[in-house]
PDB file of C-alpha atoms in Angstrom:
ATOM      1  CA  ALA A   1       0.000   0.000   0.000  1.00 67.00           C
ATOM      2  CA  GLN A   2       1.091   3.533  -0.633  1.00 75.00           C
ATOM      3  CA  THR A   3       1.485   5.955   2.268  1.00 89.00           C
ATOM      4  CA  VAL A   4       1.887   9.697   2.158  1.00 95.00           C
ATOM      5  CA  THR A   5       3.278  11.627   5.098  1.00 96.00           C
ATOM      6  CA  GLN A   6       3.018  15.336   5.755  1.00 97.00           C
ATOM      7  CA  SER A   7       4.948  16.035   8.921  1.00 95.00           C
ATOM      8  CA  GLN A   8       3.945  19.680   9.339  1.00 96.00           C
ATOM      9  CA  PRO A   9       0.355  19.947  10.630  1.00 95.00           C
ATOM     10  CA  GLU A  10       0.464  23.747  10.701  1.00 97.00           C
ATOM     11  CA  MET A  11       2.653  26.427   9.187  1.00 97.00           C
ATOM     12  CA  SER A  12       2.565  30.169   8.862  1.00 97.00           C
ATOM     13  CA  VAL A  13       4.334  32.629   6.615  1.00 97.00           C
ATOM     14  CA  GLN A  14       4.451  36.382   6.259  1.00 98.00           C
ATOM     15  CA  GLU A  15       2.816  37.817   3.196  1.00 97.00           C
ATOM     16  CA  ALA A  16       5.270  38.087   0.275  1.00 97.00           C
ATOM     17  CA  GLU A  17       7.661  35.580   1.851  1.00 97.00           C
ATOM     18  CA  THR A  18       8.467  32.056   0.701  1.00 98.00           C
ATOM     19  CA  VAL A  19       7.362  28.877   2.431  1.00 98.00           C
ATOM     20  CA  THR A  20       8.053  25.202   1.790  1.00 98.00           C
ATOM     21  CA  LEU A  21       5.673  22.400   2.687  1.00 98.00           C
ATOM     22  CA  SER A  22       7.134  18.919   2.938  1.00 98.00           C
ATOM     23  CA  CYS A  23       5.753  15.583   1.827  1.00 98.00           C
ATOM     24  CA  THR A  24       7.260  12.123   1.779  1.00 97.00           C
ATOM     25  CA  TYR A  25       5.755   8.964   0.399  1.00 96.00           C
ATOM     26  CA  ASP A  26       6.398   5.273   0.394  1.00 94.00           C
ATOM     27  CA  THR A  27       5.963   3.108  -2.668  1.00 90.00           C
ATOM     28  CA  SER A  28       7.630   0.288  -4.536  1.00 88.00           C
ATOM     29  CA  GLU A  29       6.302   1.578  -7.850  1.00 86.00           C
ATOM     30  CA  SER A  30       8.494   3.292 -10.416  1.00 85.00           C
ATOM     31  CA  ASN A  31       5.749   4.969 -12.403  1.00 87.00           C
ATOM     32  CA  TYR A  32       3.378   7.237 -10.503  1.00 90.00           C
ATOM     33  CA  TYR A  33       2.088  10.762 -10.197  1.00 92.00           C
ATOM     34  CA  LEU A  34       2.277  13.223  -7.332  1.00 94.00           C
ATOM     35  CA  PHE A  35      -0.033  16.131  -6.675  1.00 95.00           C
ATOM     36  CA  TRP A  36      -0.505  19.055  -4.349  1.00 97.00           C
ATOM     37  CA  TYR A  37      -4.111  20.059  -3.745  1.00 96.00           C
ATOM     38  CA  LYS A  38      -5.289  23.180  -1.926  1.00 96.00           C
ATOM     39  CA  GLN A  39      -8.461  23.235   0.198  1.00 93.00           C
ATOM     40  CA  PRO A  40      -9.399  26.784   1.252  1.00 91.00           C
ATOM     41  CA  PRO A  41     -11.652  27.148   4.297  1.00 86.00           C
ATOM     42  CA  SER A  42     -15.152  25.891   3.487  1.00 78.00           C
ATOM     43  CA  ARG A  43     -14.314  25.564  -0.192  1.00 82.00           C
ATOM     44  CA  GLN A  44     -13.574  22.682  -2.462  1.00 88.00           C
ATOM     45  CA  MET A  45     -10.191  21.230  -3.239  1.00 92.00           C
ATOM     46  CA  ILE A  46      -8.365  22.492  -6.281  1.00 93.00           C
ATOM     47  CA  LEU A  47      -5.229  21.243  -7.957  1.00 94.00           C
ATOM     48  CA  VAL A  48      -2.114  23.304  -7.341  1.00 96.00           C
ATOM     49  CA  ILE A  49       0.535  21.319  -9.184  1.00 96.00           C
ATOM     50  CA  ARG A  50       1.307  17.818 -10.444  1.00 94.00           C
ATOM     51  CA  GLN A  51       4.501  15.887 -11.106  1.00 94.00           C
ATOM     52  CA  GLU A  52       5.046  12.767 -13.182  1.00 91.00           C
ATOM     53  CA  ALA A  53       7.614  10.493 -11.565  1.00 91.00           C
ATOM     54  CA  TYR A  54       9.318   9.752 -14.888  1.00 90.00           C
ATOM     55  CA  LYS A  55      10.089  13.435 -15.406  1.00 89.00           C
ATOM     56  CA  GLN A  56      13.277  14.632 -13.768  1.00 85.00           C
ATOM     57  CA  GLN A  57      12.431  18.303 -14.189  1.00 92.00           C
ATOM     58  CA  ASN A  58      10.580  19.808 -11.266  1.00 95.00           C
ATOM     59  CA  ALA A  59       7.115  21.119 -12.082  1.00 94.00           C
ATOM     60  CA  THR A  60       6.343  24.813 -11.709  1.00 95.00           C
ATOM     61  CA  GLU A  61       3.092  26.752 -11.874  1.00 94.00           C
ATOM     62  CA  ASN A  62       3.567  30.494 -11.463  1.00 95.00           C
ATOM     63  CA  ARG A  63       4.430  31.049  -7.770  1.00 97.00           C
ATOM     64  CA  PHE A  64       4.253  27.323  -6.994  1.00 97.00           C
ATOM     65  CA  SER A  65       7.080  24.889  -7.591  1.00 97.00           C
ATOM     66  CA  VAL A  66       8.063  21.480  -6.331  1.00 97.00           C
ATOM     67  CA  ASN A  67      11.295  19.843  -5.301  1.00 97.00           C
ATOM     68  CA  PHE A  68      10.890  16.231  -6.386  1.00 96.00           C
ATOM     69  CA  GLN A  69      13.546  13.872  -5.069  1.00 95.00           C
ATOM     70  CA  LYS A  70      12.598  10.443  -6.386  1.00 93.00           C
ATOM     71  CA  ALA A  71      15.309   8.470  -4.635  1.00 93.00           C
ATOM     72  CA  ALA A  72      14.461  10.065  -1.320  1.00 95.00           C
ATOM     73  CA  LYS A  73      10.705   9.768  -2.048  1.00 95.00           C
ATOM     74  CA  SER A  74      10.268  13.419  -1.209  1.00 96.00           C
ATOM     75  CA  PHE A  75       7.937  15.918  -2.864  1.00 97.00           C
ATOM     76  CA  SER A  76       7.959  19.356  -1.285  1.00 97.00           C
ATOM     77  CA  LEU A  77       5.936  22.394  -2.378  1.00 98.00           C
ATOM     78  CA  LYS A  78       7.445  25.851  -2.446  1.00 98.00           C
ATOM     79  CA  ILE A  79       5.175  28.866  -2.484  1.00 98.00           C
ATOM     80  CA  SER A  80       6.911  32.102  -3.417  1.00 98.00           C
ATOM     81  CA  ASP A  81       5.596  35.614  -2.785  1.00 97.00           C
ATOM     82  CA  SER A  82       2.892  34.235  -0.473  1.00 98.00           C
ATOM     83  CA  GLN A  83      -0.497  35.897  -0.728  1.00 97.00           C
ATOM     84  CA  LEU A  84      -3.398  36.027   1.710  1.00 96.00           C
ATOM     85  CA  GLY A  85      -5.402  33.847  -0.664  1.00 95.00           C
ATOM     86  CA  ASP A  86      -2.873  31.071  -0.200  1.00 97.00           C
ATOM     87  CA  THR A  87      -4.255  30.449   3.291  1.00 96.00           C
ATOM     88  CA  ALA A  88      -5.647  26.911   3.102  1.00 96.00           C
ATOM     89  CA  MET A  89      -5.088  23.254   3.879  1.00 96.00           C
ATOM     90  CA  TYR A  90      -2.589  21.731   1.489  1.00 97.00           C
ATOM     91  CA  PHE A  91      -2.723  18.038   0.729  1.00 97.00           C
ATOM     92  CA  CYS A  92      -0.033  15.991  -0.933  1.00 97.00           C
ATOM     93  CA  ALA A  93      -1.377  13.055  -2.946  1.00 94.00           C
ATOM     94  CA  PHE A  94       0.057  10.001  -4.675  1.00 93.00           C
ATOM     95  CA  MET A  95      -1.527   8.248  -7.643  1.00 89.00           C
ATOM     96  CA  LYS A  96      -0.541   4.978  -9.252  1.00 82.00           C
ATOM     97  CA  PRO A  97      -1.894   4.907 -12.788  1.00 77.00           C
ATOM     98  CA  ASN A  98      -3.914   2.072 -14.235  1.00 69.00           C
ATOM     99  CA  THR A  99      -5.244   0.870 -10.898  1.00 65.00           C
ATOM    100  CA  GLY A 100      -8.286   3.077 -10.869  1.00 67.00           C
ATOM    101  CA  ASN A 101      -6.164   6.150 -10.382  1.00 71.00           C
ATOM    102  CA  GLN A 102      -7.269   6.454  -6.786  1.00 78.00           C
ATOM    103  CA  PHE A 103      -5.440   9.083  -4.804  1.00 86.00           C
ATOM    104  CA  TYR A 104      -3.639   8.443  -1.539  1.00 91.00           C
ATOM    105  CA  PHE A 105      -3.615  11.643   0.472  1.00 94.00           C
ATOM    106  CA  GLY A 106      -1.477  12.859   3.326  1.00 95.00           C
ATOM    107  CA  THR A 107      -3.013  14.339   6.456  1.00 94.00           C
ATOM    108  CA  GLY A 108      -2.529  17.885   5.230  1.00 96.00           C
ATOM    109  CA  THR A 109      -0.695  21.037   6.276  1.00 97.00           C
ATOM    110  CA  SER A 110      -2.681  24.047   7.386  1.00 96.00           C
ATOM    111  CA  LEU A 111      -0.975  27.143   5.996  1.00 97.00           C
ATOM    112  CA  THR A 112      -1.752  30.607   7.273  1.00 97.00           C
ATOM    113  CA  VAL A 113      -0.451  33.667   5.466  1.00 97.00           C
ATOM    114  CA  ILE A 114      -0.010  36.553   7.887  1.00 97.00           C
ATOM    115  CA  PRO A 115      -0.527  40.084   6.589  1.00 95.00           C
TER     116      PRO A 115
ATOM    117  CA  ASP M   1     -21.159  26.478 -13.343  1.00 54.00           C
ATOM    118  CA  THR M   2     -19.705  23.359 -14.964  1.00 75.00           C
ATOM    119  CA  GLY M   3     -17.820  22.004 -11.942  1.00 92.00           C
ATOM    120  CA  VAL M   4     -18.590  18.976  -9.800  1.00 95.00           C
ATOM    121  CA  SER M   5     -21.666  19.501  -7.648  1.00 96.00           C
ATOM    122  CA  GLN M   6     -22.876  17.607  -4.613  1.00 97.00           C
ATOM    123  CA  ASP M   7     -26.199  17.579  -2.858  1.00 97.00           C
ATOM    124  CA  PRO M   8     -26.951  18.104  -0.048  1.00 97.00           C
ATOM    125  CA  ARG M   9     -24.076  20.161   1.299  1.00 95.00           C
ATOM    126  CA  HIS M  10     -24.987  19.287   4.880  1.00 96.00           C
ATOM    127  CA  LYS M  11     -26.957  16.409   6.357  1.00 97.00           C
ATOM    128  CA  ILE M  12     -27.814  15.808   9.983  1.00 98.00           C
ATOM    129  CA  THR M  13     -29.396  12.492  10.804  1.00 97.00           C
ATOM    130  CA  LYS M  14     -30.078  10.257  13.742  1.00 97.00           C
ATOM    131  CA  ARG M  15     -28.241   7.025  14.277  1.00 97.00           C
ATOM    132  CA  GLY M  16     -29.905   4.166  12.465  1.00 97.00           C
ATOM    133  CA  GLN M  17     -31.392   6.264   9.672  1.00 98.00           C
ATOM    134  CA  ASN M  18     -30.529   5.872   6.000  1.00 98.00           C
ATOM    135  CA  VAL M  19     -29.046   8.737   4.009  1.00 98.00           C
ATOM    136  CA  THR M  20     -28.349   9.253   0.314  1.00 98.00           C
ATOM    137  CA  PHE M  21     -25.979  11.718  -1.288  1.00 98.00           C
ATOM    138  CA  ARG M  22     -25.801  12.769  -4.907  1.00 98.00           C
ATOM    139  CA  CYS M  23     -22.854  13.780  -7.042  1.00 98.00           C
ATOM    140  CA  ASP M  24     -23.023  15.370 -10.482  1.00 97.00           C
ATOM    141  CA  PRO M  25     -19.633  15.193 -12.193  1.00 96.00           C
ATOM    142  CA  ILE M  26     -18.331  17.384 -14.978  1.00 94.00           C
ATOM    143  CA  SER M  27     -20.407  16.279 -17.945  1.00 90.00           C
ATOM    144  CA  GLU M  28     -17.762  14.723 -20.183  1.00 88.00           C
ATOM    145  CA  HIS M  29     -15.854  13.001 -17.375  1.00 91.00           C
ATOM    146  CA  ASN M  30     -16.056   9.223 -17.491  1.00 91.00           C
ATOM    147  CA  ARG M  31     -14.515   8.512 -14.084  1.00 92.00           C
ATOM    148  CA  LEU M  32     -16.170   9.324 -10.784  1.00 94.00           C
ATOM    149  CA  TYR M  33     -14.697   8.846  -7.329  1.00 94.00           C
ATOM    150  CA  TRP M  34     -16.030   8.936  -3.781  1.00 96.00           C
ATOM    151  CA  TYR M  35     -13.799   9.833  -0.842  1.00 95.00           C
ATOM    152  CA  ARG M  36     -14.400  10.276   2.871  1.00 96.00           C
ATOM    153  CA  GLN M  37     -12.614  12.946   4.882  1.00 94.00           C
ATOM    154  CA  THR M  38     -12.691  13.062   8.660  1.00 93.00           C
ATOM    155  CA  LEU M  39     -11.472  15.954  10.774  1.00 87.00           C
ATOM    156  CA  GLY M  40      -7.716  16.349  10.670  1.00 84.00           C
ATOM    157  CA  GLN M  41      -7.261  13.745   7.970  1.00 88.00           C
ATOM    158  CA  GLY M  42      -6.817  13.718   4.241  1.00 91.00           C
ATOM    159  CA  PRO M  43      -9.496  12.240   2.000  1.00 93.00           C
ATOM    160  CA  GLU M  44      -9.662   8.444   1.939  1.00 93.00           C
ATOM    161  CA  PHE M  45     -10.717   6.577  -1.170  1.00 92.00           C
ATOM    162  CA  LEU M  46     -14.049   4.744  -1.002  1.00 94.00           C
ATOM    163  CA  THR M  47     -14.926   3.685  -4.531  1.00 94.00           C
ATOM    164  CA  TYR M  48     -14.781   4.671  -8.180  1.00 91.00           C
ATOM    165  CA  PHE M  49     -16.740   4.261 -11.374  1.00 93.00           C
ATOM    166  CA  GLN M  50     -15.709   4.201 -14.973  1.00 91.00           C
ATOM    167  CA  ASN M  51     -18.860   5.169 -16.807  1.00 91.00           C
ATOM    168  CA  GLU M  52     -21.581   3.115 -15.092  1.00 92.00           C
ATOM    169  CA  ALA M  53     -19.307   0.306 -13.898  1.00 92.00           C
ATOM    170  CA  GLN M  54     -18.122   0.292 -10.310  1.00 92.00           C
ATOM    171  CA  LEU M  55     -14.583  -0.974 -10.705  1.00 89.00           C
ATOM    172  CA  GLU M  56     -13.049  -0.742  -7.261  1.00 87.00           C
ATOM    173  CA  LYS M  57     -14.197  -0.529  -3.666  1.00 89.00           C
ATOM    174  CA  SER M  58     -12.114   0.202  -0.606  1.00 88.00           C
ATOM    175  CA  ARG M  59     -12.345  -2.015   2.447  1.00 86.00           C
ATOM    176  CA  LEU M  60     -13.612   1.165   4.142  1.00 83.00           C
ATOM    177  CA  LEU M  61     -16.839   0.660   2.218  1.00 86.00           C
ATOM    178  CA  SER M  62     -18.753  -1.627   4.553  1.00 89.00           C
ATOM    179  CA  ASP M  63     -21.899  -3.518   3.612  1.00 92.00           C
ATOM    180  CA  ARG M  64     -23.942  -0.558   4.833  1.00 96.00           C
ATOM    181  CA  PHE M  65     -22.552   1.576   2.022  1.00 96.00           C
ATOM    182  CA  SER M  66     -23.685   1.320  -1.577  1.00 95.00           C
ATOM    183  CA  ALA M  67     -22.891   3.488  -4.560  1.00 96.00           C
ATOM    184  CA  GLU M  68     -24.436   3.641  -7.991  1.00 96.00           C
ATOM    185  CA  ARG M  69     -23.927   5.450 -11.232  1.00 96.00           C
ATOM    186  CA  PRO M  70     -26.831   4.132 -13.262  1.00 91.00           C
ATOM    187  CA  LYS M  71     -26.391   5.972 -16.541  1.00 86.00           C
ATOM    188  CA  GLY M  72     -22.767   6.845 -16.291  1.00 85.00           C
ATOM    189  CA  SER M  73     -23.586  10.412 -15.338  1.00 90.00           C
ATOM    190  CA  PHE M  74     -24.566  11.319 -11.754  1.00 96.00           C
ATOM    191  CA  SER M  75     -23.811   9.023  -8.839  1.00 97.00           C
ATOM    192  CA  THR M  76     -25.441   8.318  -5.497  1.00 97.00           C
ATOM    193  CA  LEU M  77     -23.879   7.119  -2.276  1.00 97.00           C
ATOM    194  CA  GLU M  78     -26.239   5.558   0.242  1.00 97.00           C
ATOM    195  CA  ILE M  79     -25.427   4.748   3.837  1.00 97.00           C
ATOM    196  CA  GLN M  80     -27.845   2.450   5.612  1.00 97.00           C
ATOM    197  CA  ARG M  81     -28.294   2.266   9.390  1.00 97.00           C
ATOM    198  CA  THR M  82     -25.965   5.191   9.970  1.00 97.00           C
ATOM    199  CA  GLU M  83     -23.557   5.114  12.904  1.00 96.00           C
ATOM    200  CA  GLN M  84     -21.832   7.981  14.683  1.00 96.00           C
ATOM    201  CA  GLY M  85     -18.567   6.868  13.125  1.00 94.00           C
ATOM    202  CA  ASP M  86     -20.000   7.679   9.708  1.00 96.00           C
ATOM    203  CA  SER M  87     -19.857  11.385  10.521  1.00 97.00           C
ATOM    204  CA  ALA M  88     -17.488  12.879   7.976  1.00 96.00           C
ATOM    205  CA  MET M  89     -17.220  14.937   4.820  1.00 96.00           C
ATOM    206  CA  TYR M  90     -18.036  12.851   1.748  1.00 97.00           C
ATOM    207  CA  LEU M  91     -16.234  14.115  -1.325  1.00 96.00           C
ATOM    208  CA  CYS M  92     -16.920  13.328  -4.939  1.00 97.00           C
ATOM    209  CA  ALA M  93     -14.409  13.842  -7.731  1.00 95.00           C
ATOM    210  CA  SER M  94     -14.431  13.257 -11.460  1.00 94.00           C
ATOM    211  CA  SER M  95     -11.819  12.931 -14.149  1.00 90.00           C
ATOM    212  CA  LEU M  96     -11.490  12.341 -17.856  1.00 87.00           C
ATOM    213  CA  GLY M  97      -9.482   9.380 -19.050  1.00 73.00           C
ATOM    214  CA  THR M  98      -6.912   7.438 -17.118  1.00 67.00           C
ATOM    215  CA  LEU M  99      -4.457  10.150 -16.181  1.00 69.00           C
ATOM    216  CA  GLY M 100      -6.670  13.157 -15.879  1.00 70.00           C
ATOM    217  CA  GLU M 101      -6.665  15.517 -12.983  1.00 83.00           C
ATOM    218  CA  GLN M 102      -9.397  14.818 -10.470  1.00 90.00           C
ATOM    219  CA  PHE M 103     -11.812  17.696  -9.972  1.00 92.00           C
ATOM    220  CA  PHE M 104     -13.440  17.729  -6.569  1.00 94.00           C
ATOM    221  CA  GLY M 105     -16.895  18.790  -5.517  1.00 95.00           C
ATOM    222  CA  PRO M 106     -17.634  20.847  -2.390  1.00 94.00           C
ATOM    223  CA  GLY M 107     -18.521  17.754  -0.372  1.00 95.00           C
ATOM    224  CA  THR M 108     -21.473  16.658   1.757  1.00 97.00           C
ATOM    225  CA  ARG M 109     -20.905  17.011   5.477  1.00 96.00           C
ATOM    226  CA  LEU M 110     -22.718  14.253   7.360  1.00 98.00           C
ATOM    227  CA  THR M 111     -23.392  14.479  11.079  1.00 97.00           C
ATOM    228  CA  VAL M 112     -24.862  11.431  12.781  1.00 97.00           C
ATOM    229  CA  LEU M 113     -26.373  12.183  16.191  1.00 95.00           C
TER     230      LEU M 113
END
């Protein structure tokens, strides 16, 4: 079974600063996908960024980037120039393709951006 | 709005009652997923459909739970003889194809008294 661990239950960052959320996972698979989802208070989850395990280049989406270390099974999310709207729960998720594509989620990190 | 919708958004019921939730996925999405999220935890997979076929069920889905997607469009999740431990947020997600991003609905929050 796949497990995803987010060791930081809560984090805070000053507006305009940079913050990194960590995620580690455990799998024996070589082909898989990793995701970061954002869940704002009382709102639905939206995709922040995704990474294919076969790609060595780290994914980036505007202010969001990942540091994917396949050998270490680490997948951290860096948020640059933090904005108040970034305040949310952030979930790291693992997906093994062709088995229903079910997601395995971590327990989440609650991020608060302080004005 | 063409996103995933869920109804109701909140449900309060007494222990032992049956409840049914509905999920309407994005119209062209062929895959539909149900997850359960309890306080302080990430979503946990319950089951998924490809079109109208239910292809996988988690061991979390006890005999009291049943899900359907009769025409390959909307889906229902029914919980019979609810227990207090069923209290959770029930999330629905849909995707297109095998590697598509999953789009989540707002969830149905169930409280069992």
